[in-house]
XYZ file of C-alpha atoms in Angstrom:
559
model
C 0.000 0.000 0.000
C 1.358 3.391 -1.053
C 1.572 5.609 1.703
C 0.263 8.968 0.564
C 2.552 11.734 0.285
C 2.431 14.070 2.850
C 2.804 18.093 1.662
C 4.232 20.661 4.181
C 2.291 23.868 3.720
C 4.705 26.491 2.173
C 6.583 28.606 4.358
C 6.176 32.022 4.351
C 8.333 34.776 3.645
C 7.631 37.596 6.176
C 8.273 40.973 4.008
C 7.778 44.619 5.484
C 4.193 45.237 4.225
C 4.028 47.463 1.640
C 3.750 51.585 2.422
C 0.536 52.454 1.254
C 0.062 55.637 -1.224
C -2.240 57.196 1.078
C 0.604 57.487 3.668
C 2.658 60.053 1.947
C -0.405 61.334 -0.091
C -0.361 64.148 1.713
C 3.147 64.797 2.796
C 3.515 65.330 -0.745
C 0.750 67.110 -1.403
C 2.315 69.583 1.433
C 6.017 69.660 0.249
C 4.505 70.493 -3.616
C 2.699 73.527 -1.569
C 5.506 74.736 0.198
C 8.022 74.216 -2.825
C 5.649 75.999 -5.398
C 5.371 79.172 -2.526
C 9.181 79.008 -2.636
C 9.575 78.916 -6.618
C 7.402 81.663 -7.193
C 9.243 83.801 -4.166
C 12.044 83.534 -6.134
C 10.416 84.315 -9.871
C 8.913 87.506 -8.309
C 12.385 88.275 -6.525
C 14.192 88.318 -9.429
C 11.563 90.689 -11.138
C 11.349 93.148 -8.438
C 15.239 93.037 -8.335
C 15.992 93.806 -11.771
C 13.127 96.378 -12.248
C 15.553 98.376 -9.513
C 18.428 97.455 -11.215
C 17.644 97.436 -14.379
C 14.696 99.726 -14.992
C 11.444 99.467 -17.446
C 9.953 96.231 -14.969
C 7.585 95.594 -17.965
C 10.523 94.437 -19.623
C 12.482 92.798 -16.784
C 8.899 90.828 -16.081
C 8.566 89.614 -19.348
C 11.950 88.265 -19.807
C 12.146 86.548 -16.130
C 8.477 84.501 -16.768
C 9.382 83.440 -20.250
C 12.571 82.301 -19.769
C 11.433 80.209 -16.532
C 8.637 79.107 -18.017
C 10.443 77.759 -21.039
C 13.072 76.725 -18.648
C 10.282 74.853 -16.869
C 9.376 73.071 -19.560
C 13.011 71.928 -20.206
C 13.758 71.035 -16.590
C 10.468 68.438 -16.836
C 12.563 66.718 -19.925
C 15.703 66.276 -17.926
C 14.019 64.688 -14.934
C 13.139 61.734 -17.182
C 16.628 60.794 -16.545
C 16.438 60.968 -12.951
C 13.292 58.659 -12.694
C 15.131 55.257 -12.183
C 16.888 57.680 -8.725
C 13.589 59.933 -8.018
C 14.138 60.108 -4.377
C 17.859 60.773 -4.860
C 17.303 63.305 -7.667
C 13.958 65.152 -5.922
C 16.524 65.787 -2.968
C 19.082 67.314 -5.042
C 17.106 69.169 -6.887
C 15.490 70.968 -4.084
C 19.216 71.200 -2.639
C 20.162 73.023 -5.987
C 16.826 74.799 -6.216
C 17.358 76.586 -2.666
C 21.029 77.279 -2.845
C 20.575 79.068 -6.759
C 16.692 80.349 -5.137
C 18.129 81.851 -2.189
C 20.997 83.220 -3.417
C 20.261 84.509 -6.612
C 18.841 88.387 -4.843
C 22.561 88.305 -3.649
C 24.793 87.436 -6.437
C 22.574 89.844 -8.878
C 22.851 92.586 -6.411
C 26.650 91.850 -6.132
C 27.103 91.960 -9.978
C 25.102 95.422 -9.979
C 27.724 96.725 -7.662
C 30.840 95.263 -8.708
C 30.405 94.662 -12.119
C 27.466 97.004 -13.552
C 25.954 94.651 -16.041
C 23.381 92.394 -14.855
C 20.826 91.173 -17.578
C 22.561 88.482 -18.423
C 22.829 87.578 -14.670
C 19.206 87.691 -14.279
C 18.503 85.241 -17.460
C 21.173 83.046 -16.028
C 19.399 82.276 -12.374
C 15.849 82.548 -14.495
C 16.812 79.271 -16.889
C 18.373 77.896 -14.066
C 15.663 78.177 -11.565
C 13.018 77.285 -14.385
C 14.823 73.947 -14.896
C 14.779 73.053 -11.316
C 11.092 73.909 -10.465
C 10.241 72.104 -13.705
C 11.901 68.916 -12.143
C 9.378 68.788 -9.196
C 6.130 67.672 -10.317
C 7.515 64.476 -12.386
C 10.256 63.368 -9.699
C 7.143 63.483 -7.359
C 4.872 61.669 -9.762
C 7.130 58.923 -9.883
C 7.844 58.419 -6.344
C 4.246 57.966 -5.934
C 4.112 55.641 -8.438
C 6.347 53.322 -7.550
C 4.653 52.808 -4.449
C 2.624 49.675 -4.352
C -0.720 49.816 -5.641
C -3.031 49.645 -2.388
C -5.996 51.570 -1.601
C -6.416 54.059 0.351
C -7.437 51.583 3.068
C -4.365 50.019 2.706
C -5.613 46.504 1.564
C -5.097 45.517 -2.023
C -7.199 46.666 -4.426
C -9.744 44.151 -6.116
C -8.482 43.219 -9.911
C -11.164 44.783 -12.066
C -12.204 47.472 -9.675
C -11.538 51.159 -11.348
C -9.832 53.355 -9.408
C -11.799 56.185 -8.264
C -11.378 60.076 -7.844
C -9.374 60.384 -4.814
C -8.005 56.703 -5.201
C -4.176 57.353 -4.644
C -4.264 54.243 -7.773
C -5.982 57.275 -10.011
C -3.608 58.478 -11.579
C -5.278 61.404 -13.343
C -6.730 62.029 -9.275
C -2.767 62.425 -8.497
C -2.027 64.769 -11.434
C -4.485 66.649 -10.580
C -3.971 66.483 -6.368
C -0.271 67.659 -7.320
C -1.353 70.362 -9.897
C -3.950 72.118 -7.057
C -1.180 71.942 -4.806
C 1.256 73.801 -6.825
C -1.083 76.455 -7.789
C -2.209 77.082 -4.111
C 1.528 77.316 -2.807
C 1.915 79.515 -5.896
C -0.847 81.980 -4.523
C 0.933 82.154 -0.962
C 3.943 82.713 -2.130
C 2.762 85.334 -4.354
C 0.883 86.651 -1.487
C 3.546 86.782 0.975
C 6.361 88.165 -1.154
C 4.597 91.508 -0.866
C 2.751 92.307 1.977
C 5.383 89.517 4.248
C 8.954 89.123 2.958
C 9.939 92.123 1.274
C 8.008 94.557 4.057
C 9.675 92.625 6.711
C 12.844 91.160 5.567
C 13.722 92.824 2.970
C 14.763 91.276 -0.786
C 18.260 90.000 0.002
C 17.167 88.076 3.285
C 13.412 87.483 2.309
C 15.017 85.379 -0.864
C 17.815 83.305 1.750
C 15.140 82.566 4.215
C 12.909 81.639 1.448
C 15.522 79.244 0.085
C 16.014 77.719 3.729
C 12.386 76.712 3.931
C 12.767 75.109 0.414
C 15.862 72.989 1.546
C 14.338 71.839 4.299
C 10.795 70.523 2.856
C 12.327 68.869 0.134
C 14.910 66.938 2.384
C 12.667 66.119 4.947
C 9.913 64.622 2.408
C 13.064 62.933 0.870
C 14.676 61.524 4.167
C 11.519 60.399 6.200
C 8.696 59.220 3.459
C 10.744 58.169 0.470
C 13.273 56.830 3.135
C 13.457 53.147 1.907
C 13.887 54.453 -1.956
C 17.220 55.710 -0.490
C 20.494 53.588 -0.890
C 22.611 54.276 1.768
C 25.124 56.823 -0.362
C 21.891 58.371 -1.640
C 20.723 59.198 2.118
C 24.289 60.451 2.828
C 24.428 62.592 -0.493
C 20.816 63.976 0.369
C 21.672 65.205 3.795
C 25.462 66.327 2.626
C 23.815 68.551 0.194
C 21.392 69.850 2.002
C 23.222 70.834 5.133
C 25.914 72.262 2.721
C 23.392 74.317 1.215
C 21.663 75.344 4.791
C 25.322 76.803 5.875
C 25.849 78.839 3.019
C 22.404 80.534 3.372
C 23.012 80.817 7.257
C 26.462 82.350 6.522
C 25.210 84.441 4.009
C 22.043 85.706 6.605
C 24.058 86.713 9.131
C 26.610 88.554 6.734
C 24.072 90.132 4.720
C 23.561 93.499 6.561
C 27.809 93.776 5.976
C 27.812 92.827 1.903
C 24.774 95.419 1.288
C 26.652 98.050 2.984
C 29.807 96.990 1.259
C 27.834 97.063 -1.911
C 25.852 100.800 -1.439
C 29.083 101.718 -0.745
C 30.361 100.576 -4.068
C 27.145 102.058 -6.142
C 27.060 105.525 -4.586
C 30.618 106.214 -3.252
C 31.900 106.397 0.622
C 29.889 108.967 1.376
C 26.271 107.358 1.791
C 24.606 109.265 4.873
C 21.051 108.424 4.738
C 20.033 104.924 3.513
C 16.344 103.959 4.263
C 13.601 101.445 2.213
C 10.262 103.088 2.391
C 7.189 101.328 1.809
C 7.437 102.514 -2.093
C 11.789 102.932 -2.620
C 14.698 102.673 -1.652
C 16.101 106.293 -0.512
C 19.694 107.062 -0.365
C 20.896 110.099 0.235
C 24.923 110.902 0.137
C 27.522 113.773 0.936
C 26.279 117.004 3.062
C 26.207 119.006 4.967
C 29.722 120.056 4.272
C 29.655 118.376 0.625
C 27.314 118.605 -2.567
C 24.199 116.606 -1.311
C 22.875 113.949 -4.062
C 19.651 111.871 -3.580
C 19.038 108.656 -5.121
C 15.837 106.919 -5.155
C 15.804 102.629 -6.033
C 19.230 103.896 -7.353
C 18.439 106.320 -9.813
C 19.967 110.191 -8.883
C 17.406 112.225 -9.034
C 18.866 115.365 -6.851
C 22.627 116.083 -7.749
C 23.066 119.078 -5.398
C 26.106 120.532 -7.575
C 23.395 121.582 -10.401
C 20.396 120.886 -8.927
C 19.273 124.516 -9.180
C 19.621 124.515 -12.789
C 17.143 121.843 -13.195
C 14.807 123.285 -11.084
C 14.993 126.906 -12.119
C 14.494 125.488 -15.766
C 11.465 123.498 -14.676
C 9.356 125.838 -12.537
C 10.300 130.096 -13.239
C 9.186 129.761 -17.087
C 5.789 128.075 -16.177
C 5.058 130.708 -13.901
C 5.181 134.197 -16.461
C 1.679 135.038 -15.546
C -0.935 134.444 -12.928
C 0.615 131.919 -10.440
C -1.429 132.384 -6.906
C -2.459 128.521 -6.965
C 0.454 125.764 -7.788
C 0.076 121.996 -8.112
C 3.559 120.155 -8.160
C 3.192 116.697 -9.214
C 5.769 114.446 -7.606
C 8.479 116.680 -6.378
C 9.117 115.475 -2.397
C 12.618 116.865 -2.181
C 10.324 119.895 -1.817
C 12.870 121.507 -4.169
C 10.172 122.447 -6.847
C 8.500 124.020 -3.972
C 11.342 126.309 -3.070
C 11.079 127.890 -6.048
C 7.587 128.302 -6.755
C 7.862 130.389 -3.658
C 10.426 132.773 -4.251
C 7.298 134.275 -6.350
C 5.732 136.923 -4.748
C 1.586 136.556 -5.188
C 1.871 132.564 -4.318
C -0.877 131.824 -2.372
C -1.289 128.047 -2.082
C 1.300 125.644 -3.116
C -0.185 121.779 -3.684
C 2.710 119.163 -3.698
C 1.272 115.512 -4.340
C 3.650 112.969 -3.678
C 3.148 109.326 -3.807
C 6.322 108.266 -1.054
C 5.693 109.740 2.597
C 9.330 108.761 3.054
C 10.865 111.203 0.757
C 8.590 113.964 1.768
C 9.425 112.958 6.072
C 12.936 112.464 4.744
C 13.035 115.871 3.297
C 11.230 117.655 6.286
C 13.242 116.378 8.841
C 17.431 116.074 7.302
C 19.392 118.604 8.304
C 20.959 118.973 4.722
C 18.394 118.344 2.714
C 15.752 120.920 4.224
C 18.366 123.325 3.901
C 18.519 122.684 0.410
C 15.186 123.247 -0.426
C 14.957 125.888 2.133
C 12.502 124.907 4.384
C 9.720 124.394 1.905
C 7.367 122.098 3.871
C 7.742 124.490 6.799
C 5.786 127.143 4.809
C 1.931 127.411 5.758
C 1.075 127.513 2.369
C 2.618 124.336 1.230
C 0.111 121.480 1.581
C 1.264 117.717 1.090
C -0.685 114.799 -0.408
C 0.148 111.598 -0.322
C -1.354 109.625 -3.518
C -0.553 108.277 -6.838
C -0.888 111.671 -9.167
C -3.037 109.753 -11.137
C -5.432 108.951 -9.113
C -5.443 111.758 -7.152
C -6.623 113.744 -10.483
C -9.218 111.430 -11.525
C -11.108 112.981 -8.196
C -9.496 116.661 -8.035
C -12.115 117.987 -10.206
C -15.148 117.220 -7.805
C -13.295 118.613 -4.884
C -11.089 121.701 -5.711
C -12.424 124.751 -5.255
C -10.104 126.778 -7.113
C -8.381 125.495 -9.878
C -4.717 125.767 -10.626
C -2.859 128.758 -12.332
C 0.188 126.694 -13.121
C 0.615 122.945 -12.710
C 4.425 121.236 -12.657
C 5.070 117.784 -13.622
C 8.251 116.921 -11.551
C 8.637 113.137 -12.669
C 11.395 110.500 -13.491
C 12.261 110.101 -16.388
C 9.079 109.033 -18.868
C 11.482 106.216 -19.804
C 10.947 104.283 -15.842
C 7.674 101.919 -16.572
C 6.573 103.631 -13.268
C 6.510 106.642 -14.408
C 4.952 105.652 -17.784
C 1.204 106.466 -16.847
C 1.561 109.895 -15.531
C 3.139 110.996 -19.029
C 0.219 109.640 -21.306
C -2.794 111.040 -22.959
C -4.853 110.524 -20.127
C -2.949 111.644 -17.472
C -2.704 115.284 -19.184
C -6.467 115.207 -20.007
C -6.861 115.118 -16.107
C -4.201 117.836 -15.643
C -6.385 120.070 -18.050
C -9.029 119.172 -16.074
C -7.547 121.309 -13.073
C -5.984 124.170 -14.880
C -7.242 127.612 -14.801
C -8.412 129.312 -18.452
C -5.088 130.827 -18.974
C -3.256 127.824 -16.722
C -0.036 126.663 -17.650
C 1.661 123.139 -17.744
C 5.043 122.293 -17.665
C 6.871 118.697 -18.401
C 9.843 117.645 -17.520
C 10.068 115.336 -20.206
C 14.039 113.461 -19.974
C 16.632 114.631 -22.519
C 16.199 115.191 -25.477
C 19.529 114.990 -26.758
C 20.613 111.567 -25.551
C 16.808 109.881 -25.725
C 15.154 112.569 -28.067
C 12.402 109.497 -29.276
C 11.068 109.938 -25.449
C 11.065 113.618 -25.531
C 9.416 114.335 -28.758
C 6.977 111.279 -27.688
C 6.046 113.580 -24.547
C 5.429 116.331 -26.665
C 2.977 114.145 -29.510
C 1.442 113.196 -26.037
C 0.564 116.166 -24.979
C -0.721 117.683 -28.404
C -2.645 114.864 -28.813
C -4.314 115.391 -25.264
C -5.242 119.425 -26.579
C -2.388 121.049 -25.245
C -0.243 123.941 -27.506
C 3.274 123.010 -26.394
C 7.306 125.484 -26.617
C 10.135 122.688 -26.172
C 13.015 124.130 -24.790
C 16.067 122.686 -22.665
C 18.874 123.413 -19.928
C 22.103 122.328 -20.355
C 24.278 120.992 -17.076
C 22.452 117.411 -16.051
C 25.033 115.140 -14.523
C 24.772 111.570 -16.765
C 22.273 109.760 -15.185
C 19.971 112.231 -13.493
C 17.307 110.716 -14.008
C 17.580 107.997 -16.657
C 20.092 104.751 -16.816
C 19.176 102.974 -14.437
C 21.548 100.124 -15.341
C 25.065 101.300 -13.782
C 27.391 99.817 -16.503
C 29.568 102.882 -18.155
C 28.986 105.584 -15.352
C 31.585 106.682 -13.655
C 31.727 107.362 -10.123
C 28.359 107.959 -8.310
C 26.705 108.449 -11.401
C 28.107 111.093 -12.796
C 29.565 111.783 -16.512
C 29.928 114.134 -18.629
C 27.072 117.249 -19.416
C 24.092 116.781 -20.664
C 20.725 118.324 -20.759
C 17.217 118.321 -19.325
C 14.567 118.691 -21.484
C 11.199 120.542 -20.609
C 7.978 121.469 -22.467
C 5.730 124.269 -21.367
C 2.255 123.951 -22.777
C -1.329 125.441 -22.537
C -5.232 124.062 -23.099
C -5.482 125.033 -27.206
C -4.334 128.270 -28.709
C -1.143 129.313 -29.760
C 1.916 127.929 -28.336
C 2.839 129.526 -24.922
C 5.268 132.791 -24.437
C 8.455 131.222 -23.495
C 9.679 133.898 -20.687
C 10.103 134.712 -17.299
C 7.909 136.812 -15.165
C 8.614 140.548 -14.605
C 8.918 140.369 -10.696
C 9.919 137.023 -10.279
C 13.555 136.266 -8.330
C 17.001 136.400 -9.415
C 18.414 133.239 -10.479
C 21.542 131.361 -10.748
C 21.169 130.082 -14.261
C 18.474 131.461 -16.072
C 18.071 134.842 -17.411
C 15.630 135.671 -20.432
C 18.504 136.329 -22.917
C 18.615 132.221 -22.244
C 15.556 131.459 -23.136
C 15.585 131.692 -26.866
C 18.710 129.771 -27.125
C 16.872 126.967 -24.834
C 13.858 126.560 -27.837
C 16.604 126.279 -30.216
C 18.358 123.782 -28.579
C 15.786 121.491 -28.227
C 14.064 122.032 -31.955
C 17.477 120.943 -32.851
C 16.508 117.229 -32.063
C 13.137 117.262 -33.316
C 11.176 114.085 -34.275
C 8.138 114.294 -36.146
C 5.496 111.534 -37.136
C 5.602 109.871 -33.508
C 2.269 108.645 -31.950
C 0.977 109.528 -28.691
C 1.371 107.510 -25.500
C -1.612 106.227 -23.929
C -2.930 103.620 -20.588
C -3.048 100.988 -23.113
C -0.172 102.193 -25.187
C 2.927 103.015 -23.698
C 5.500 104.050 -26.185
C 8.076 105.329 -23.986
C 10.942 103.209 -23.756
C 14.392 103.205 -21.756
């Protein structure tokens, strides 16, 4: 009889069980949040950085976003190499991503200083910190799915059974988890750049601080979830990397206050006095009270106390030949304008509207600088506002009583995107909208020798808004007054050799105004009316004809 064989049940293998998807669902989910805040921190850095440094933002904007975003693209292509290392790569990547991220305020600002030219700089960090963000998203998505395929219960999932919205086994469910994620961290960080970071840290700091928290997400998400996709020289290169790249943006935190010292120093010379960010600029002001006193605002000189007087003679004594009891100065917070608008005699009420408190609290209260403009805002009749011009307009003609005899436009230079609205159409139908019959207008407009396309632009502007316009010009701007903002060329603290500032005086319709100066105004420094005819030529010497107008919805001012 043949003894049945006898079968020993299998023995079973105990293996780890498997780490369900739902388990780092939403670590990820998180980490994608924080990292998207973080990568558009450092986009919108970089834009508000080189708009300072560079000037016309509209430009500066355009190029950051569309190189990143092309960048992004590219940096999605690369990762497929990574993919058979995800957890390895994701933690480099964000290692890379917060060392170039957090740095990249400093090194641009240090090239500005040092150097002078920094556009190609700035589309050096933007392609590199395009690539890097663009690496995220698939990295992630293929972490998750090499995870085993459980449910979100953790038991296996029944063959046949379709994965549902939600399921971590959906894969469209996980695109889309990950996509909502990076668009909501992409709204915080937009958020919090403004109205968190750059109020209270300022844009060198705000950006290392920034990178910190990115380094630290990405490692941690890395080191704890994706732990067992680590070999062991991966783990050690993760945290290497990452606490290489935490030092160097601790190091460079607590040195930071030093290097932007060192480099103000560079940009305006040893003799910086004043150096303050107000909630709309960055005010420097250098030299006094024993030396010429210059003023820069976000780096641009706009008072060079050497010649300032010629400017601002040329600007405000030919506007007011006539009836002048009721002044509006447009910009104009050095309160220098205002110093000479009352020399007049017959000034009753001088109206200075200024966007920046700073500059106006900042001219007020230092010693050298009040002396300068002697004291303006001291005088009863001086009365400050503190709006955008434009705006400000838009309501003056409900609420003035009285309109204005003579309105001055003391602006940067219609070449600064800032500035861009308050020298179009519009903005000089408002001004008409405030002027006395008989009023007067008057422009500065840049120079029109070096940039005589903007100048003769300003002057097609203001035609085209109803205004009869006399071009004329002053010669003895230092280079750079109020124009190149990019620092590459100039020599010193700005300064060069002579130029010009060009003006236009102009009145609702008619003939073109009288270009003179009134009978019982002041003696001046530079100006005298033998002058004055030789200032018209001097400007119709560059003239431009055929140009269209600048409007809201098209600028055509351009650095």
């Amino acid at each position: 009889m043949i003894e049945p064989t006898a079968t020993l049940p299998p023995t079973r293998v105990r293996r780890p069980p498997p780490r369900p998807r739902a388990t780092v669902r939403w670590p990820v989910l998180v980490v994608v949040f924080v990292c998207a805040a973080c990568g558009l921190v450092y986009e919108l850095e970089l834009v508000a950085l080189a708009s300072y440094l560079i000037g016309d933002s509209v430009t500066q904007a355009s190029v950051v976003l569309s190189v990143m975003v092309f960048a992004m693209g590219l940096g999605s292509l690369l990762a497929k190499r990574l993919r058979c290392r995800a957890a390895v790569g994701f933690g480099l990547v964000e290692g890379a991503l917060a060392l170039v991220g957090g740095t990249s305020a400093l090194v641009l600002y240090a090239c500005f200083a040092w150097i002078g030219a920094s556009r190609g700089v700035l589309v050096a960090f933007s392609l590199t910190i395009g690539i890097l963000i663009g690496a995220e998203i698939p990295l992630l998505m293929s972490l998750i799915q090499r995870a085993p395929e459980r449910s979100a219960a953790g038991r296996p999932r029944r063959a046949g059974r379709p994965a549902r919205a939600g399921d971590p086994d959906d894969p469209a469910g996980t695109v889309a988890d990950l996509f909502a994620a990076d668009y909501v961290g992409a709204l915080v960080g937009g958020l919090a750049f403004p109205f968190l970071l750059l109020p209270w840290l300022g844009q060198l700091t705000g950006a290392l601080v920034t990178g910190a928290v990115n380094a630290v997400a990405g490692a941690a998400l890395v080191l704890w979830f994706f732990r067992r996709d680590l070999t062991t020289r991966g783990r050690a290169l993760v945290i290497g990397v990452n606490l290489a790249v935490l030092g160097v943006l601790a190091t460079a935190t607590v040195l930071v206050d030093d290097f932007e010292q060192a480099a103000r120093r560079a940009v305006y010379g040893e003799r910086v006095r004043v150096a303050v960010h107000t909630e709309v600029q960055e005010v420097v002001l250098t030299g006094g009270p024993e030396g010429p006193l210059d003023l820069y605002l976000d780096g641009r000189l706009r008072v060079a106390g050497e010649d300032e007087y010629r400017y601002h003679e040329a600007l405000v004594h030919p506007a007011m030949n006539g009836p002048h009891a009721r002044v509006l100065i447009v910009g104009g917070g050095d309160g220098l304008a205002a110093r000479e608008v009352l020399r007049h005699p017959g000034v009753r009420s001088v109206t200075v509207v200024e966007l920046d408190p700073g500059v106006v609290r900042l001219a007020r209260t230092d010693p050298a600088l009040a002396a300068l403009n002697g004291h303006a805002f001291r005088d009863p009749r001086v009365e400050v506002v503190h709006a955008d011009a434009f705006h400000w307009l838009r309501g003056a003609a409900g609420h003035v009583q009285e309109r204005y005899d003579v309105v001055i436009s003391d602006l940067p230079d219609p070449g600064i995107t800032p500035s861009t609205k308050l020298y179009s159409q519009e903005f000089y139908g408002l001004a008409a909208g405030v002027l006395a019959d008989g009023g007067r207008l008057v422009v500065h407009a840049g120079t029109a020798t070096d940039r005589p396309h903007t100048y003769w632009t300003a002057d097609a502007t203001l035609r085209a808004a109803g205004y009869a316009t006399r071009p004329y010009s002053t010669e003895g701007r230092a280079s750079g007054f109020a124009a190149g903002p990019d620092r590459a060329g100039r020599t010193g603290a700005g300064r060069g050799g002579p130029g010009d500032w060009g003006f236009l005086l102009a009145v609702r319709g008619g003939r073109p105004p009288v270009l003179g100066l009134a009978p019982d105004g002041p003696p001046l420094r530079s100006l005298a009316p033998r002058d004055l005819p030789a200032a018209a030529r001097r400007a119709e010497r560059t003239r431009l004809t055929g140009l269209a107008p600048s409007t809201l919805v098209h600028p055509r001012y351009g650095n």
